[in-house]
Tab-separated table of N, CA and C in Angstrom:
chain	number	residue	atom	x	y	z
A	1	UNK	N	13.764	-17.612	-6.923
A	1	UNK	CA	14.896	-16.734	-7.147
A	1	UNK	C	14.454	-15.267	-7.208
A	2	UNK	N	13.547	-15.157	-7.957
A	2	UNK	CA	12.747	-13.818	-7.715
A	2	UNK	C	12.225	-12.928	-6.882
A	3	UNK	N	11.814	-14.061	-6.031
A	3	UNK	CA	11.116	-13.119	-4.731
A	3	UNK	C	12.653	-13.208	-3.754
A	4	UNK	N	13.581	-14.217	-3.803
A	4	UNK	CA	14.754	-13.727	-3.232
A	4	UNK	C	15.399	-12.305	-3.164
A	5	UNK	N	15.445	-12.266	-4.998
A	5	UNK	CA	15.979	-11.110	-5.611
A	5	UNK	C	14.995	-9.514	-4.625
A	6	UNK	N	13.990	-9.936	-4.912
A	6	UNK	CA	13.138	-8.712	-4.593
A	6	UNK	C	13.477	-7.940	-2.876
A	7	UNK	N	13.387	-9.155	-1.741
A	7	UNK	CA	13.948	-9.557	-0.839
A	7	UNK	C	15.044	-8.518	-0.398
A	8	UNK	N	16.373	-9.049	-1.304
A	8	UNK	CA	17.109	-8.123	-1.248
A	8	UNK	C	17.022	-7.019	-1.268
A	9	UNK	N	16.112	-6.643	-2.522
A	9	UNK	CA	16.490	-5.380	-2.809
A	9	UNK	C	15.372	-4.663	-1.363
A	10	UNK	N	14.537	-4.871	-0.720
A	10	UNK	CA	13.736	-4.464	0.292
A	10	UNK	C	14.990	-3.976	1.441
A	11	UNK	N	15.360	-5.301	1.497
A	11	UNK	CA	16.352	-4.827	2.655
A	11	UNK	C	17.090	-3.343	2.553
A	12	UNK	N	18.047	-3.690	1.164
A	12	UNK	CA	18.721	-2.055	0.509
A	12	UNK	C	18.350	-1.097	0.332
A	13	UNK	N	16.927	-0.998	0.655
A	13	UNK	CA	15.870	0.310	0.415
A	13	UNK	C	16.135	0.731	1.727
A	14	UNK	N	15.701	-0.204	2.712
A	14	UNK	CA	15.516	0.058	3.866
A	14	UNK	C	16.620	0.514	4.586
A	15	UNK	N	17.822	-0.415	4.358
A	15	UNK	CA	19.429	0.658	4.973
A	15	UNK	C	19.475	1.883	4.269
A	16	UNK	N	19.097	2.223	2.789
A	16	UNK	CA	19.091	3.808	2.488
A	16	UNK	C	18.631	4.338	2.904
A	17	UNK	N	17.212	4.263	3.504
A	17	UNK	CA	15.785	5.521	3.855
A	17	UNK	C	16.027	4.940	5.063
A	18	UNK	N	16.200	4.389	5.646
A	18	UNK	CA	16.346	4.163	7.394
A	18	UNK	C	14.652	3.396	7.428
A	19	UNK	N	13.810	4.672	7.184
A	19	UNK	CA	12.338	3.693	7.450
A	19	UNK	C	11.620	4.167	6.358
A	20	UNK	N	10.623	2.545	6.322
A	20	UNK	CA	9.832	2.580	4.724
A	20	UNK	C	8.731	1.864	5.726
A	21	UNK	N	7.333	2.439	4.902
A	21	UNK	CA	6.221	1.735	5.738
A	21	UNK	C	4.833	1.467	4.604
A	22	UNK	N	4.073	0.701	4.725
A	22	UNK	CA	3.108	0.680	3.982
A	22	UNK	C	1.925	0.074	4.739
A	23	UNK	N	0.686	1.068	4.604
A	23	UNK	CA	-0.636	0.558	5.043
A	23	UNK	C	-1.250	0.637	4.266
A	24	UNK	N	-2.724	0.006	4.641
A	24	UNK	CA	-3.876	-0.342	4.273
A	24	UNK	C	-5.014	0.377	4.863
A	25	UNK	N	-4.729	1.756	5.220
A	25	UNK	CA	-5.935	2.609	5.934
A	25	UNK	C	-7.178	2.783	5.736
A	26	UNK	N	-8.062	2.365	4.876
A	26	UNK	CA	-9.601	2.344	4.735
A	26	UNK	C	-10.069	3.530	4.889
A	27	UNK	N	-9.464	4.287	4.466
A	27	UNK	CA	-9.909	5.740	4.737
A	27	UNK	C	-9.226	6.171	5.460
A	28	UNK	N	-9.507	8.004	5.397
A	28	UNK	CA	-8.750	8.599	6.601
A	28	UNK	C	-9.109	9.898	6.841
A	29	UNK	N	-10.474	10.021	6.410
A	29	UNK	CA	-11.309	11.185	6.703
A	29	UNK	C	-11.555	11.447	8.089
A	30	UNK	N	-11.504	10.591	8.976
A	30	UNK	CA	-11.997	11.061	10.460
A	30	UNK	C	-10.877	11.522	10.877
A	31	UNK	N	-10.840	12.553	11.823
A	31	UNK	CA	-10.041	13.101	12.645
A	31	UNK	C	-8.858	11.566	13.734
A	32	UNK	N	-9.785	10.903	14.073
A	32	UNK	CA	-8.952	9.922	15.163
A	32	UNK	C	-7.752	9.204	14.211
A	33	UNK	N	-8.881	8.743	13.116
A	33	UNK	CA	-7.235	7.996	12.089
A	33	UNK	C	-6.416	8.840	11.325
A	34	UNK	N	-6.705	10.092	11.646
A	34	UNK	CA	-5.422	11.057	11.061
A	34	UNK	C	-4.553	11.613	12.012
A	35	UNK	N	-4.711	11.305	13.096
A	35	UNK	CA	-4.277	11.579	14.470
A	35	UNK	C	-3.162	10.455	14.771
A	36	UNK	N	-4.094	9.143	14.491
A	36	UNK	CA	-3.171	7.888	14.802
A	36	UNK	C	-2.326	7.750	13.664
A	37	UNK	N	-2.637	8.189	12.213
A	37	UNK	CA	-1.383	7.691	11.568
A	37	UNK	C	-0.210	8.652	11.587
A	38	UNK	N	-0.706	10.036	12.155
A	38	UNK	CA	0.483	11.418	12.004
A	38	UNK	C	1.398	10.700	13.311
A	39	UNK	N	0.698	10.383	14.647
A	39	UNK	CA	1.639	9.908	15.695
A	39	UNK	C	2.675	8.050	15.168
A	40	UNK	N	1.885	7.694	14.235
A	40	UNK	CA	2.610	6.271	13.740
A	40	UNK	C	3.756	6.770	12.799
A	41	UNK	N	3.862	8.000	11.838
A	41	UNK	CA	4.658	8.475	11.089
A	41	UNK	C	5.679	9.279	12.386
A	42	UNK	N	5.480	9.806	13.174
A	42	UNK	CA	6.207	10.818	13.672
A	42	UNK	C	7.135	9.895	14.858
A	43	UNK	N	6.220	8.959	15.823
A	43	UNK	CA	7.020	8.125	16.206
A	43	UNK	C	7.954	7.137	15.709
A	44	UNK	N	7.717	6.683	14.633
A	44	UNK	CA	8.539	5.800	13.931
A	44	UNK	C	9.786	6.541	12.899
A	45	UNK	N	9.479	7.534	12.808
A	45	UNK	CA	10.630	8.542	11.979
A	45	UNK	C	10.460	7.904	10.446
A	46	UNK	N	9.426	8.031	10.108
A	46	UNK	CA	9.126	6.756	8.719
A	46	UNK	C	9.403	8.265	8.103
A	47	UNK	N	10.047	7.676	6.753
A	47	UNK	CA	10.769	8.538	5.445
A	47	UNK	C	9.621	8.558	4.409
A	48	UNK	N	9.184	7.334	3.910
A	48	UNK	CA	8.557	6.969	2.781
A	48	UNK	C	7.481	6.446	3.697
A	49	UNK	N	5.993	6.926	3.032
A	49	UNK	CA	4.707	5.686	3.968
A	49	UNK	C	3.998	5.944	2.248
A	50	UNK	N	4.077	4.116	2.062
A	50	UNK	CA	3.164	4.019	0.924
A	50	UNK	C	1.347	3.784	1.259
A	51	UNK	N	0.503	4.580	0.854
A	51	UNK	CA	-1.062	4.274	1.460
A	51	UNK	C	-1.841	3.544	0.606
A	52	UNK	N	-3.052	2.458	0.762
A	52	UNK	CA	-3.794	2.259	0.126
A	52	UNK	C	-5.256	2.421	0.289
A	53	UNK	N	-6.089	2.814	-0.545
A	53	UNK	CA	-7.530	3.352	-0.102
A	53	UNK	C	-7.557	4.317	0.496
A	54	UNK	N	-7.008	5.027	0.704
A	54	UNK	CA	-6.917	6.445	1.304
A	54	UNK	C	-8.267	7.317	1.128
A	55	UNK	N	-9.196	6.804	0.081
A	55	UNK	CA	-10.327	7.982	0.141
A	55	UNK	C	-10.149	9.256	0.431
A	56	UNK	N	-9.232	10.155	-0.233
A	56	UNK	CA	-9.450	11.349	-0.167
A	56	UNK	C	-8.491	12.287	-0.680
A	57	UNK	N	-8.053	13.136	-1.368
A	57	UNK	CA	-6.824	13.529	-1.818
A	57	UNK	C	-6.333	14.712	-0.966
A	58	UNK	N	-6.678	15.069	0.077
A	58	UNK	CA	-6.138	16.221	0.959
A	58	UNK	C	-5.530	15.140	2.189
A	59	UNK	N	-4.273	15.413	2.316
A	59	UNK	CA	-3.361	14.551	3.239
A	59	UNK	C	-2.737	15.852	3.630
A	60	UNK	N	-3.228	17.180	3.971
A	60	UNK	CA	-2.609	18.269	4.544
A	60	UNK	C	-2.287	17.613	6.243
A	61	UNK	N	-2.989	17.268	6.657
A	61	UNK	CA	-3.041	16.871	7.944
A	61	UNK	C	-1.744	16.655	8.630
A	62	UNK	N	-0.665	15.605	7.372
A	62	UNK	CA	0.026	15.410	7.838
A	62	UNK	C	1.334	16.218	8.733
A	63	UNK	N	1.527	17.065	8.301
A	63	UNK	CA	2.075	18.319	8.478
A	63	UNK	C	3.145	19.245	7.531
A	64	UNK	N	4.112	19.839	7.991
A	64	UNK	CA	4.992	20.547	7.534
A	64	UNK	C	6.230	19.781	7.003
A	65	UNK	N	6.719	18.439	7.591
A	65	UNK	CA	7.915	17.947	7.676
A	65	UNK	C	7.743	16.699	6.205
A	66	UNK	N	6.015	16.516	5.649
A	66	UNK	CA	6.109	15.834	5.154
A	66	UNK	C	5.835	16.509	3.790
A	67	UNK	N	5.639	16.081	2.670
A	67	UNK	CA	5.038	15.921	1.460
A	67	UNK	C	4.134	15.045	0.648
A	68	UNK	N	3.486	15.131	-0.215
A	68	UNK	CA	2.486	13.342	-0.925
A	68	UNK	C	2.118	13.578	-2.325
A	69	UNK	N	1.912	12.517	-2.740
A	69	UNK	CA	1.621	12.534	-3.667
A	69	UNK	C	0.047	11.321	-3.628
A	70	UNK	N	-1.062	11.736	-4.496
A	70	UNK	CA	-2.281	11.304	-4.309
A	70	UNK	C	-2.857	10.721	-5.972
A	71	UNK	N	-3.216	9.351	-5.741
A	71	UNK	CA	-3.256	8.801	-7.111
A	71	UNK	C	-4.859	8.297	-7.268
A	72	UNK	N	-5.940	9.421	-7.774
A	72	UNK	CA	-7.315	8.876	-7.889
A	72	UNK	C	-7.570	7.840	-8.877
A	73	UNK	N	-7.774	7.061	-9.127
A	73	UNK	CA	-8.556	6.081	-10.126
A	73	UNK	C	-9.762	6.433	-10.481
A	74	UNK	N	-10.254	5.453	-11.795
A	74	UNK	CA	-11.524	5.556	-11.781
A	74	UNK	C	-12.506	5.418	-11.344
A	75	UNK	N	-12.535	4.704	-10.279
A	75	UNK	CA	-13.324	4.318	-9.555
A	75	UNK	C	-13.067	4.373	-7.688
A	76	UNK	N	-12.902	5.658	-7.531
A	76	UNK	CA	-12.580	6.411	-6.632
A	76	UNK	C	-12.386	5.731	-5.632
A	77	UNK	N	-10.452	4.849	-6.102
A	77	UNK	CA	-9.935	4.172	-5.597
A	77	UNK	C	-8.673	4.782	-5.609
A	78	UNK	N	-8.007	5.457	-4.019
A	78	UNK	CA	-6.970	6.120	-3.888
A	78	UNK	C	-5.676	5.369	-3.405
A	79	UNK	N	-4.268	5.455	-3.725
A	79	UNK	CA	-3.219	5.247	-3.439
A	79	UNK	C	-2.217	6.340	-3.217
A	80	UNK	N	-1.393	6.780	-2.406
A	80	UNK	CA	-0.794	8.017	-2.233
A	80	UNK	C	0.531	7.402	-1.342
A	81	UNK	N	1.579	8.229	-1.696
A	81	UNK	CA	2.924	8.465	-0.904
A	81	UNK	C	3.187	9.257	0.006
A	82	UNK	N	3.566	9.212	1.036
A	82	UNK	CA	3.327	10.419	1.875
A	82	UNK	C	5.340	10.358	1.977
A	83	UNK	N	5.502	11.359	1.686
A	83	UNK	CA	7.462	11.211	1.622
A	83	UNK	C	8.294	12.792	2.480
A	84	UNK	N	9.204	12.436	3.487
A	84	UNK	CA	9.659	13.530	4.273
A	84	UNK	C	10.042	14.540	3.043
A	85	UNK	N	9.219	15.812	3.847
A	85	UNK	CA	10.180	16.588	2.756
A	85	UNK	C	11.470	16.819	2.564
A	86	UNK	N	11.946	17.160	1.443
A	86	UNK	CA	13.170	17.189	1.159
A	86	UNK	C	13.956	16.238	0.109
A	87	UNK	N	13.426	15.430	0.256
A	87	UNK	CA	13.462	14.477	-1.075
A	87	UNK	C	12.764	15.167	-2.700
A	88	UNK	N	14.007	14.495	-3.443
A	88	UNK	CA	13.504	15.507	-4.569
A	88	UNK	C	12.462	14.765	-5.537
A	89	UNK	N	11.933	14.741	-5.927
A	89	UNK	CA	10.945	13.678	-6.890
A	89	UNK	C	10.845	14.212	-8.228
A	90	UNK	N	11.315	12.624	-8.749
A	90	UNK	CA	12.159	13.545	-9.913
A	90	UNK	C	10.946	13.090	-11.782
A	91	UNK	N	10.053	12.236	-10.896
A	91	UNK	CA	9.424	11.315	-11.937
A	91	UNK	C	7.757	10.752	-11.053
A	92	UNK	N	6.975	11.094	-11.465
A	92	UNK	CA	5.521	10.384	-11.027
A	92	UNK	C	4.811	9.869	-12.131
A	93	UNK	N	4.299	8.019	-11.443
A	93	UNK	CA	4.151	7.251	-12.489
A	93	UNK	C	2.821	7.041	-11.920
A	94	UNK	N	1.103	7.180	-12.556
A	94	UNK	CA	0.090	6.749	-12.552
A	94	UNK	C	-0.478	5.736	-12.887
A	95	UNK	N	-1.386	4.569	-11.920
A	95	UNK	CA	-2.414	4.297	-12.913
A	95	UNK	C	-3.535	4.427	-13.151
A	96	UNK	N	-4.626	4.102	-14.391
A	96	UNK	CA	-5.930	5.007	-13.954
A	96	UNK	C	-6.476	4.408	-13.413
A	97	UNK	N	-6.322	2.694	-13.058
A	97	UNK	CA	-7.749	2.899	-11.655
A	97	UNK	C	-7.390	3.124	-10.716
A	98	UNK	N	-6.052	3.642	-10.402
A	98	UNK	CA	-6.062	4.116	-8.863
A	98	UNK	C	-5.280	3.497	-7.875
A	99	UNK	N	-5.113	2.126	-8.403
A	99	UNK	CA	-4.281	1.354	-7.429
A	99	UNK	C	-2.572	1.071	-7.290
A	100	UNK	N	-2.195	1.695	-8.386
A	100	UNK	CA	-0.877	1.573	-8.407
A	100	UNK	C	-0.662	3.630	-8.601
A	101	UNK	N	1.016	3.679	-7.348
A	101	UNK	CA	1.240	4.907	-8.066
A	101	UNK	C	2.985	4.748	-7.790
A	102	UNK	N	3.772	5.644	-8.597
A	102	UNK	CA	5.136	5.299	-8.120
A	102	UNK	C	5.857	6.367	-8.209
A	103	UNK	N	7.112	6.649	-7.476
A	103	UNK	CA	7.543	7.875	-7.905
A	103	UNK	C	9.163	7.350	-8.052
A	104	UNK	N	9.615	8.520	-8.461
A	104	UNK	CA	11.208	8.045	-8.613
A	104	UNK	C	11.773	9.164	-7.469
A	105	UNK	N	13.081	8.836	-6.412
A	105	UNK	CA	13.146	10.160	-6.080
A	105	UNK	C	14.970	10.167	-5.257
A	106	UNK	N	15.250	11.296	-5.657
A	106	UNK	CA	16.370	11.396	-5.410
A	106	UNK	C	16.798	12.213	-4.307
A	107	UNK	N	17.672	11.891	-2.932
A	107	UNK	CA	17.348	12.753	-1.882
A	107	UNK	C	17.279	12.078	-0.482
């Protein structure tokens, strides 16, 4: 019933923001995978891209149209939001090792 529930609510995210995306990038210090994920965000018109392992807290790369938020742990284990700008963010929720981050956002 739960993961039904959850289910749902995925879907209802997804008719609000049009597109929601989440990877597993292993990094993203090299030039080629910041290249391939700016053309995976820009072709897909993704709103919200949740990251994991990101290794690095400068996501300038992405450009002008976006915004992020970057969640270090203790054990320099990164999670970050990368969200179109314009959305207002109204609440950022940490954890300290790094692997969970959440925001609230209205917009």
């Amino acid at each position: 019933m739960r993961l039904k529930l959850i289910g749902y609510l995925i879907i209802l995210l997804m008719i609000i923001l049009r597109n929601l995306a989440t990877l597993n990038i292993n990094g993203i210090n090299n030039k080629q995978k910041q290249t391939k994920l700016k053309h995976f965000i820009n072709q897909n018109d993704i709103d919200i891209l949740f990251l994991q392992e990101v290794n690095t807290t400068n996501l300038d790369f992405i450009g002008p149209k976006y915004d992020y938020v970057v969640n270090v742990g203790e054990n320099n284990r990164e999670t970050a939001i990368i969200y179109r700008s314009g959305f207002k963010i109204e609440q950022y929720e940490y954890h300290p090792n790094g692997r969970i981050i959440a925001i609230q956002a209205d917009g």
